Coordinates of C-alpha atoms in Angstrom, one line a residue:
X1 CA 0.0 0.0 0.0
X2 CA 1.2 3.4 -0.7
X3 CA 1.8 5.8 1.9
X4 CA -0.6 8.6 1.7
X5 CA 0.8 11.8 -0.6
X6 CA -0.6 15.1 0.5
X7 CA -1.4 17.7 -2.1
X8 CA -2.5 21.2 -1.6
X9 CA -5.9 22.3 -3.2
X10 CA -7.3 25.0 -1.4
X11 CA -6.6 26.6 1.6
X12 CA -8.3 26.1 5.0
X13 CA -11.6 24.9 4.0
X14 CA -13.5 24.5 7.5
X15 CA -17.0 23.9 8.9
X16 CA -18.4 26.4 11.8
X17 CA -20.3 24.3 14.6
X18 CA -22.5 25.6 17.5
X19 CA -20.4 23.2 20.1
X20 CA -23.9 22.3 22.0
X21 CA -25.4 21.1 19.2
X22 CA -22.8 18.0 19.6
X23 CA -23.2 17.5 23.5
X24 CA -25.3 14.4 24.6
X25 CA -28.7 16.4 24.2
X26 CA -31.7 15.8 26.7
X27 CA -34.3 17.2 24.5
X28 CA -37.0 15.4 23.2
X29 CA -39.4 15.0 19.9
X30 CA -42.3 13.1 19.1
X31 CA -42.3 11.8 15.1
X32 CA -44.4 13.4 13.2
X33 CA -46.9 12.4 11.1
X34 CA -46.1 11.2 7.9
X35 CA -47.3 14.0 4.9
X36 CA -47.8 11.3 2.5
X37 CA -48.7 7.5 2.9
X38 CA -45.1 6.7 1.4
X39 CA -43.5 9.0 4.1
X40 CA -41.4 7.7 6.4
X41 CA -40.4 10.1 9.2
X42 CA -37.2 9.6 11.2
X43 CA -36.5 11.1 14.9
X44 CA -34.0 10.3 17.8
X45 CA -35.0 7.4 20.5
X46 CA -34.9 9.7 22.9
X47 CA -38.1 11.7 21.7
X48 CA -40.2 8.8 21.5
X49 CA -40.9 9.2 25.5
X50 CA -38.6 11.6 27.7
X51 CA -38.8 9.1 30.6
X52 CA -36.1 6.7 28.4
X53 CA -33.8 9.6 28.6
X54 CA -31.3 8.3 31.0
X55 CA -32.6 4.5 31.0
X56 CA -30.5 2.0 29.9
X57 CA -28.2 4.3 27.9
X58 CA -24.8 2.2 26.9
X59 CA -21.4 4.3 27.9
X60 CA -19.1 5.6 25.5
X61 CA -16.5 3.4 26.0
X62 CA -19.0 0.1 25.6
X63 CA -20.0 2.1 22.2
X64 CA -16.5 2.7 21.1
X65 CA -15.9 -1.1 22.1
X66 CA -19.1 -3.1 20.1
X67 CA -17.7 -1.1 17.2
X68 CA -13.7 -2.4 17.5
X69 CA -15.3 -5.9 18.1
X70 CA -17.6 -5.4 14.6
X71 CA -14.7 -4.1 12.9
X72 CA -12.2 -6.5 14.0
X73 CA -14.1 -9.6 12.7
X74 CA -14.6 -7.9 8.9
X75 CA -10.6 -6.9 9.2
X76 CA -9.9 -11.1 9.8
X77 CA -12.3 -12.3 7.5
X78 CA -11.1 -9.7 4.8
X79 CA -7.2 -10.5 5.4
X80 CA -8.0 -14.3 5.5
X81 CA -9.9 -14.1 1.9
X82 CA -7.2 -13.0 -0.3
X83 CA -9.7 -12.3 -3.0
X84 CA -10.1 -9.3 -5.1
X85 CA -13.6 -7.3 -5.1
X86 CA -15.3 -7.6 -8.1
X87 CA -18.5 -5.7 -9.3
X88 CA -22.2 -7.5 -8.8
X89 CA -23.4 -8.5 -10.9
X90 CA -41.3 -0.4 -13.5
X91 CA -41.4 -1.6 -9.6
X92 CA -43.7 -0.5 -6.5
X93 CA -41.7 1.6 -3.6
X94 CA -42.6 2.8 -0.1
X95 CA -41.2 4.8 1.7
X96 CA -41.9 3.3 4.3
X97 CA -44.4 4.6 7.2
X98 CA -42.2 4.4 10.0
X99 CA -40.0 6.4 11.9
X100 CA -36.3 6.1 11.6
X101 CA -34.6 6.7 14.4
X102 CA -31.1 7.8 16.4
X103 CA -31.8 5.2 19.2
X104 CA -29.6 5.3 22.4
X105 CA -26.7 3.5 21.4
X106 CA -26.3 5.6 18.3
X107 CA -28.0 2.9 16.1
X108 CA -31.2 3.7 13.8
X109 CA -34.9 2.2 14.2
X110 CA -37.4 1.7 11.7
X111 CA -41.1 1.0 12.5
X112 CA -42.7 -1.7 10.4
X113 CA -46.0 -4.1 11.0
X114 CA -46.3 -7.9 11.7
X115 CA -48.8 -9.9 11.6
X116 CA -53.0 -9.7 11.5
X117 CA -54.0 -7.7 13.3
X118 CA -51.3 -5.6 12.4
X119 CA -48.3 -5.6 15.6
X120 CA -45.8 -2.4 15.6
X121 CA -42.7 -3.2 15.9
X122 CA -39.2 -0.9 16.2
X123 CA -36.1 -2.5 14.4
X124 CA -32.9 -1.6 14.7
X125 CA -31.7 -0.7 11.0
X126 CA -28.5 -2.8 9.6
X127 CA -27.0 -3.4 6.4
X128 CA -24.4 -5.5 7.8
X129 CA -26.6 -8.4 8.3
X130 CA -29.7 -10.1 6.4
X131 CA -32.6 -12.2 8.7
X132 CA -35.0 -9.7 10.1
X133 CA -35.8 -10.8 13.4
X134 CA -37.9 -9.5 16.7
X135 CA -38.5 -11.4 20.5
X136 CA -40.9 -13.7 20.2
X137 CA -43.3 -15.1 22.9
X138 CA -42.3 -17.6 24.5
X139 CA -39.2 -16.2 25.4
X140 CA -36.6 -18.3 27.2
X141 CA -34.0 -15.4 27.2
X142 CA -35.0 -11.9 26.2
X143 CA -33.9 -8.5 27.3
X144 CA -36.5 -5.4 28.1
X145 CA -37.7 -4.1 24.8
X146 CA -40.3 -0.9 24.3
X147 CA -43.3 -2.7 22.7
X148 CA -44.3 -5.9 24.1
X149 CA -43.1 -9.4 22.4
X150 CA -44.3 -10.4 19.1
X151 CA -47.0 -13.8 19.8
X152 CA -47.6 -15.9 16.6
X153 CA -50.5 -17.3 18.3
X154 CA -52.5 -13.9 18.0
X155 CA -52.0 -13.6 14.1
X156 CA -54.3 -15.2 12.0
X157 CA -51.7 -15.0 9.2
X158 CA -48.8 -16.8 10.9
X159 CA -46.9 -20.1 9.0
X160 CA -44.5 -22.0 10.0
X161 CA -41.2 -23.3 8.2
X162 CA -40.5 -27.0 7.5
X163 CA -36.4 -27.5 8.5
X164 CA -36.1 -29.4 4.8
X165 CA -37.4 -26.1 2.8
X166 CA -34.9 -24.2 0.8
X167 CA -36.2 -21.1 3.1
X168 CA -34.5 -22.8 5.8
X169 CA -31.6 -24.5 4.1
X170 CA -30.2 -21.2 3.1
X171 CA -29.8 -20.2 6.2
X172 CA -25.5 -19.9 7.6
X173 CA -26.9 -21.8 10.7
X174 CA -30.2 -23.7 11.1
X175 CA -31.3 -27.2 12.4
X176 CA -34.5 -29.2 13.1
X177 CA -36.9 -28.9 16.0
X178 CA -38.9 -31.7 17.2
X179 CA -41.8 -31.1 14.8
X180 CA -39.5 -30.7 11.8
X181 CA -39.5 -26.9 11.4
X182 CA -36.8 -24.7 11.4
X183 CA -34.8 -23.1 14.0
X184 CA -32.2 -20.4 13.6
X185 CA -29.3 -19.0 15.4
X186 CA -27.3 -15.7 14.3
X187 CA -24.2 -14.4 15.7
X188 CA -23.2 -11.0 14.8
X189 CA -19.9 -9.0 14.4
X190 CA -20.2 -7.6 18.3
X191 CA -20.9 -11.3 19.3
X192 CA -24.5 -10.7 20.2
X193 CA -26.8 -13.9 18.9
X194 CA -30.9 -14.5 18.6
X195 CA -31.8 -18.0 18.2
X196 CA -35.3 -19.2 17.7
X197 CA -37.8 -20.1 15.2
X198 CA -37.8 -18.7 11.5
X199 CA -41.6 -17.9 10.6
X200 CA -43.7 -16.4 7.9
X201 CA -46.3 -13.9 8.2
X202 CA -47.6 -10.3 6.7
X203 CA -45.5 -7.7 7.3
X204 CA -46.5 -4.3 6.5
X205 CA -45.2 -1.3 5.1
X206 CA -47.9 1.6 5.1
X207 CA -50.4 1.1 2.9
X208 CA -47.8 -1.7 1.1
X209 CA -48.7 -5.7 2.7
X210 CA -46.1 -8.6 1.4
X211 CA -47.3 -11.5 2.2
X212 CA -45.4 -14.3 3.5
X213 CA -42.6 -12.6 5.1
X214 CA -39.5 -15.0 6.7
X215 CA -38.3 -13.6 9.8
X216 CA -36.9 -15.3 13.3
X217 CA -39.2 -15.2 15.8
X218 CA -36.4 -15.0 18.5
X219 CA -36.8 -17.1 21.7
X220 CA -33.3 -16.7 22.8
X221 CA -31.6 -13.2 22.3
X222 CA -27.8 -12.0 24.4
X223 CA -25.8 -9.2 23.9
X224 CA -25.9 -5.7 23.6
X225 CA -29.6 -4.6 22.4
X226 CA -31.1 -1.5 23.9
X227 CA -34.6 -0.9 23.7
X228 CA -35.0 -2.4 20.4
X229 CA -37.5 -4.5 19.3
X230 CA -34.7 -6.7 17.0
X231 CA -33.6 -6.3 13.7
X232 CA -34.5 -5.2 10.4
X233 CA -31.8 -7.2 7.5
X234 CA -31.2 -5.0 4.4
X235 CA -27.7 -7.3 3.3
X236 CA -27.9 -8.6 -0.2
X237 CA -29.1 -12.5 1.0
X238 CA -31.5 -14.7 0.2
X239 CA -33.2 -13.9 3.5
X240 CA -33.4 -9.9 3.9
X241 CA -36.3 -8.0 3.2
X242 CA -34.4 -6.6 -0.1
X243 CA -34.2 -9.8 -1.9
X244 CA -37.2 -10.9 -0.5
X245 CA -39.4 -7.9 -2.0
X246 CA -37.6 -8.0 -5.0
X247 CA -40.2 -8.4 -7.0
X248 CA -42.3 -5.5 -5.7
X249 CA -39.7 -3.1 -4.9
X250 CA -36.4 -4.1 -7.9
X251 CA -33.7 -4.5 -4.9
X252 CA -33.5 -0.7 -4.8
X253 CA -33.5 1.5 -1.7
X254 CA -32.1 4.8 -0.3
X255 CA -32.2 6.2 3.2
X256 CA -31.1 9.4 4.7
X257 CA -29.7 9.1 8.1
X258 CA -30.7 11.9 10.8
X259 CA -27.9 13.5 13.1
X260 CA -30.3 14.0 16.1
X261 CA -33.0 14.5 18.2
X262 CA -34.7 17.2 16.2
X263 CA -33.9 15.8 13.1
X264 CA -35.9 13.6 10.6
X265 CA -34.8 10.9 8.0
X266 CA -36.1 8.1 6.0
X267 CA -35.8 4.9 4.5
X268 CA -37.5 3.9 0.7
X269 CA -37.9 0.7 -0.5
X270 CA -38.3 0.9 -4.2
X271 CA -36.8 3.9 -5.7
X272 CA -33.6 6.0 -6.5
X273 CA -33.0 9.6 -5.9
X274 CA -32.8 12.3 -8.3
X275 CA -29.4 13.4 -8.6
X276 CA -27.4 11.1 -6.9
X277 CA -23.9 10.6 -8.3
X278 CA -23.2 6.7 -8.2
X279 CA -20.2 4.7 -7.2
X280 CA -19.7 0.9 -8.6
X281 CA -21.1 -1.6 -5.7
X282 CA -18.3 -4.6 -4.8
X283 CA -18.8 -7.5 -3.3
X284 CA -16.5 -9.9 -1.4
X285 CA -17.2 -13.6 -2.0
X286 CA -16.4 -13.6 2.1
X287 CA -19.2 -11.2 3.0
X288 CA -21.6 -11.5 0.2
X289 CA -24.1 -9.7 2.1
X290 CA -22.0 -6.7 3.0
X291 CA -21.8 -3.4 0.7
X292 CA -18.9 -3.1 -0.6
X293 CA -17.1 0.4 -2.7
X294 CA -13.5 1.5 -3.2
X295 CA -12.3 4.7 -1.6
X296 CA -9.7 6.2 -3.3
X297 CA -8.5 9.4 -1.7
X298 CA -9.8 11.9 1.4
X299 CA -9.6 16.0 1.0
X300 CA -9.0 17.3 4.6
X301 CA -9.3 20.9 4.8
X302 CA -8.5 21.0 1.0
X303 CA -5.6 18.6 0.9
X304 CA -6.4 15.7 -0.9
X305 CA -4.5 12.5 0.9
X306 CA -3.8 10.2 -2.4
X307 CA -3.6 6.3 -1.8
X308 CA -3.7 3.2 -3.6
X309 CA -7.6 2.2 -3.8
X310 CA -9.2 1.0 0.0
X311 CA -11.8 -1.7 0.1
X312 CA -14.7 -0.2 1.6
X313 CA -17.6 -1.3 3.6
X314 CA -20.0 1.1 4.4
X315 CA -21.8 -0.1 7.0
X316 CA -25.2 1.0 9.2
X317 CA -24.4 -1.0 12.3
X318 CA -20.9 1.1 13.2
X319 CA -20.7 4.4 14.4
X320 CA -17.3 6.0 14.0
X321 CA -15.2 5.0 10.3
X322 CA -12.1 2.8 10.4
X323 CA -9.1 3.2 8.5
X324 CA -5.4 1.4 7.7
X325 CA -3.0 3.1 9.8
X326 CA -1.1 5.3 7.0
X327 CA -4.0 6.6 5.8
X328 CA -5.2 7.4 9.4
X329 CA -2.2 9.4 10.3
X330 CA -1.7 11.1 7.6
X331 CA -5.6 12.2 8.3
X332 CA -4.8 12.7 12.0
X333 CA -1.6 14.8 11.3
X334 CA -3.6 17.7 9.0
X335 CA -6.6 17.3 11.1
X336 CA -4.3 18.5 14.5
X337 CA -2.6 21.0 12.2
X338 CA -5.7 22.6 11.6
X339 CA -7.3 22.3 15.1
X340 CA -3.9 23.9 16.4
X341 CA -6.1 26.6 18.3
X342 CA -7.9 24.3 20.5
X343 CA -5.8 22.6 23.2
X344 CA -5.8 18.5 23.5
X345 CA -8.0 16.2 25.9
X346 CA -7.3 12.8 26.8
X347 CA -8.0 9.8 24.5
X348 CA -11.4 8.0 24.1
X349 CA -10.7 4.7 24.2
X350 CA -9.4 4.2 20.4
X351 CA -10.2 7.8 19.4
X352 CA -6.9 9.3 20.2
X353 CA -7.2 12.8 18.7
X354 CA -9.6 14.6 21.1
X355 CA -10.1 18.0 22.2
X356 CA -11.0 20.6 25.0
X357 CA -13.7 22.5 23.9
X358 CA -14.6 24.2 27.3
X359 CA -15.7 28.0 27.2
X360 CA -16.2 27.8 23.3
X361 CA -19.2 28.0 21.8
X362 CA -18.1 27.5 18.6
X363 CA -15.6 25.3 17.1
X364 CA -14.1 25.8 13.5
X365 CA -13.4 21.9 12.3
X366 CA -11.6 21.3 8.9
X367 CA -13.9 19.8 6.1
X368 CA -13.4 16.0 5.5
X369 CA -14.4 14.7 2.1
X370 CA -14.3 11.4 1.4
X371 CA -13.7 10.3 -2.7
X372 CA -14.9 7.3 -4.1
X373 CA -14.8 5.6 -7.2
X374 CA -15.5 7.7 -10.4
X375 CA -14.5 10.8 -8.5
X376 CA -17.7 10.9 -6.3
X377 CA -17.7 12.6 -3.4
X378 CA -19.6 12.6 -0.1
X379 CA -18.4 15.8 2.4
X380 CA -19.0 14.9 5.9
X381 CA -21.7 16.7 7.9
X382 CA -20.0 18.8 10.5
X383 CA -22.0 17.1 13.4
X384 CA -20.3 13.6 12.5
X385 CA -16.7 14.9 12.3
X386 CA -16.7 15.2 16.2
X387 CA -18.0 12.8 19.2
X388 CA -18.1 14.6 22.3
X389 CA -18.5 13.6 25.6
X390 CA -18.9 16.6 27.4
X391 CA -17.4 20.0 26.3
X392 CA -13.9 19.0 27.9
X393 CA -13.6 15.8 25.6
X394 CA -14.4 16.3 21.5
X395 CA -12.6 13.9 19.6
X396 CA -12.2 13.1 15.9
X397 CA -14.7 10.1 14.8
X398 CA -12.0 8.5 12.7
X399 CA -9.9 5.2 13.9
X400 CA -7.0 3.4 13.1
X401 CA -7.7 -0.2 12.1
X402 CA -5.5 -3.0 13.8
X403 CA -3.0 -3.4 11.0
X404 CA -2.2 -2.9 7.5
X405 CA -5.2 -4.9 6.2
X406 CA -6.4 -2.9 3.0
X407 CA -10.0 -2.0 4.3
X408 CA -12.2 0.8 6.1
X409 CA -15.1 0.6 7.6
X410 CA -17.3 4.1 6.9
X411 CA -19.9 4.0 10.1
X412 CA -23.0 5.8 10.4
X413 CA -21.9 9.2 11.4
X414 CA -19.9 9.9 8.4
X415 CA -23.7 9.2 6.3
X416 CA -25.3 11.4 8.0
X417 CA -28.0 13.6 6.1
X418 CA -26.9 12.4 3.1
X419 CA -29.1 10.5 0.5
X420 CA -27.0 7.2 0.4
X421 CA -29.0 4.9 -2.4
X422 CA -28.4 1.3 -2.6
X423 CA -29.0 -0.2 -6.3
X424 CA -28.3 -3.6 -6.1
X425 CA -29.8 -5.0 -9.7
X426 CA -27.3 -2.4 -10.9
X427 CA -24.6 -2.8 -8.8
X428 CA -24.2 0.8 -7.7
X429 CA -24.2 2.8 -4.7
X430 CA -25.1 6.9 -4.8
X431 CA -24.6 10.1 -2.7
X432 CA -26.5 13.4 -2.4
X433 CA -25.6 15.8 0.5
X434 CA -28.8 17.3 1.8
X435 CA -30.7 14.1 2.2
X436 CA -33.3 14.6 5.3
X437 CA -34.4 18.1 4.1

């Protein structure tokens, strides 16, 4: 890998940023309704009921540590493939009439329907992963959840799944219960797991109904979930919702993800976005269900940091963005160059470039632009360029990953309010800045 070459553009491009708008914020927002039946509004967990405020609310360090853990397990698999990434190979849409949300531990929720009568349900978001799943009654091992457990027995359109169907067989881990239908088990990159029973019934989107849906009806679910009702798969299996509404909604979707409380995003099954520029989609025959792009240079503060081309993930389920060490500290070096002003805090676990922002109220933070393939170019909101703790400790939501493995990781705070587009039948992945507006 080349180390990276910086090259001066322009001079001292920065972003301005009210410093409490990036403080751990106590205010609250109920989601409104939706202005059109395909409209799906997005708020932060917290403004769903102020009493959840302070409940169960996972530390920064236990944050900073599920992501490491997630990050760690795609650096092995990725150095242990050896591969190259090649390029994948007139339908309904919904926006869907949920809410989106910022939950608690900095992960999004999307409200959907199972069942008949129709049972809410809030999901955490992932494209990392593809078996939608919720806690299912009976539960042998659940945590607390918001809405009360999903009961097949109450839905007049429940089914389920024999353990010799194809439904089941494609499955990474299943096996047979006593009656012959299927039973799951997922582990995930953090090491959390859900194990139970994989089920059909109706789910619904708004006024949109599919029929049939495969889900896991969890029975026994460890790790670390918040308040979430489970999971909502949107990876490129045979078992998430995108492949299995193919037909209805052409493996196309786009979301815009919201940077707080008072903020509202979206996801949409079924449609593109006006003026998107598109980058080619990869895929790695090791994570066939991850989304995969090439990153091939970053402009910090107008100096563009050329590299050879990084594999990419860009990945819902991580917060902060992961990157081989060279690149990272040629980032870190311009980024403390430019924040010369502002004296240092101690590290954040593995953010070590963090700052004391006491008796500012506004901070001055270079502009990051990440470039991907074909020259397209996403520039990061200023609210993701900065995690902060309290206004003694901002730090720089970039990390190093563990060696020189050739991949990143670009979490969720460097998508933020940014249409990000997801065209799988055409193996292409777009960006346009002003997303949630």
């Amino acid at each position: 890998m080349n180390f990276p070459v910086p090259v001066r553009e322009v001079a001292g491009e920065h972003h301005v940023i009210d410093v409490k708008s990036l403080l751990p914020s106590n205010s609250y927002s109920m989601p409104e309704k939706s202005t059109t039946p395909s409209r799906f509004n997005v708020v932060h967990w917290h403004g769903l009921c102020s009493s959840r405020a302070h409940k169960d609310k996972p530390s920064h360090m236990e944050l900073l540590r599920r992501d490491q853990e997630r990050v760690n397990y795609i650096q092995r698999r990725v150095a242990n493939a050896n591969v190259r990434l090649n390029p994948v190979g007139g339908s309904l849409f919904s926006r869907v009439p949920v809410s989106i949300i910022l939950s608690e531990s900095s992960s999004y929720i999307v409200n959907i329907g199972l069942g008949t009568p129709t049972k809410s349900l809030s999901l955490m978001l992932d494209t990392g992963t593809d078996l939608t799943w919720t806690q299912c009654v009976p539960c042998v091992n659940c945590y607390p959840q918001t809405n009360p457990f999903y009961d097949s027995t109450l839905s007049s359109t429940f089914n389920d799944i024999l353990c010799n169907s194809d439904y089941c067989t494609e499955l990474k881990k299943f096996r047979c219960s006593s009656k012959s239908t299927c039973l799951y088990l997922e582990e995930y990159l953090d090491h959390s797991s859900t194990n139970g029973s994989l089920i059909q019934d109706t789910l619904t989107f708004s006024s949109d109904t599919i029929h049939n849906f495969r889900f896991g009806c969890g029975h026994n679910n460890t790790g670390d979930f918040r308040k979430e009702d489970g999971l909502l798969g949107l990876g490129r299996g045979a078992a998430s919702i995108i492949s299995q509404t193919a037909q209805f909604y052409n493996k196309v979707f786009s979301y815009c993800l919201p940077s707080g409380s008072n903020e509202i995003g979206y996801l949409e099954l079924g449609r593109s976005v006006p003026g998107v520029k598109y980058t080619p989609m990869l895929t790695n025959p090791n994570f066939p269900s991850l989304y995969f792009l090439k990153l091939i240079a970053i402009s910090i503060a107008g100096t563009r940091l050329a590299f050879s081309p990084i594999e990419t993930v860009l990945d819902s389920g991580s917060s902060i963005s992961y990157l081989p060490p060279t690149v990272y500290s040629s980032l870190r070096s311009i980024f403390q160059e430019e924040m010369i002003n502002y004296p240092m805090a101690p590290p954040l676990d593995n953010l070590d470039t963090c700052y004391d922002l006491t008796g500012h109220s506004d901070v001055g933070v270079p502009e990051i632009v990440l470039i991907y393939d074909g020259e397209v170019t996403v520039s990061l909101d200023g609210s993701g360029i900065l995690y902060m703790t309290s206004s003694s400790q901002a730090c720089l939501t970039f990390a190093k990953t563990n060696d020189e493995v050739i991949v990143a990781v670009i979490g969720n705070m460097h998508q933020r309010r940014f249409n990000v587009v997801y065209d799988v039948g055409n193996s292409r992945i777009g960006f346009r800045s002003n997303g949630c507006n």
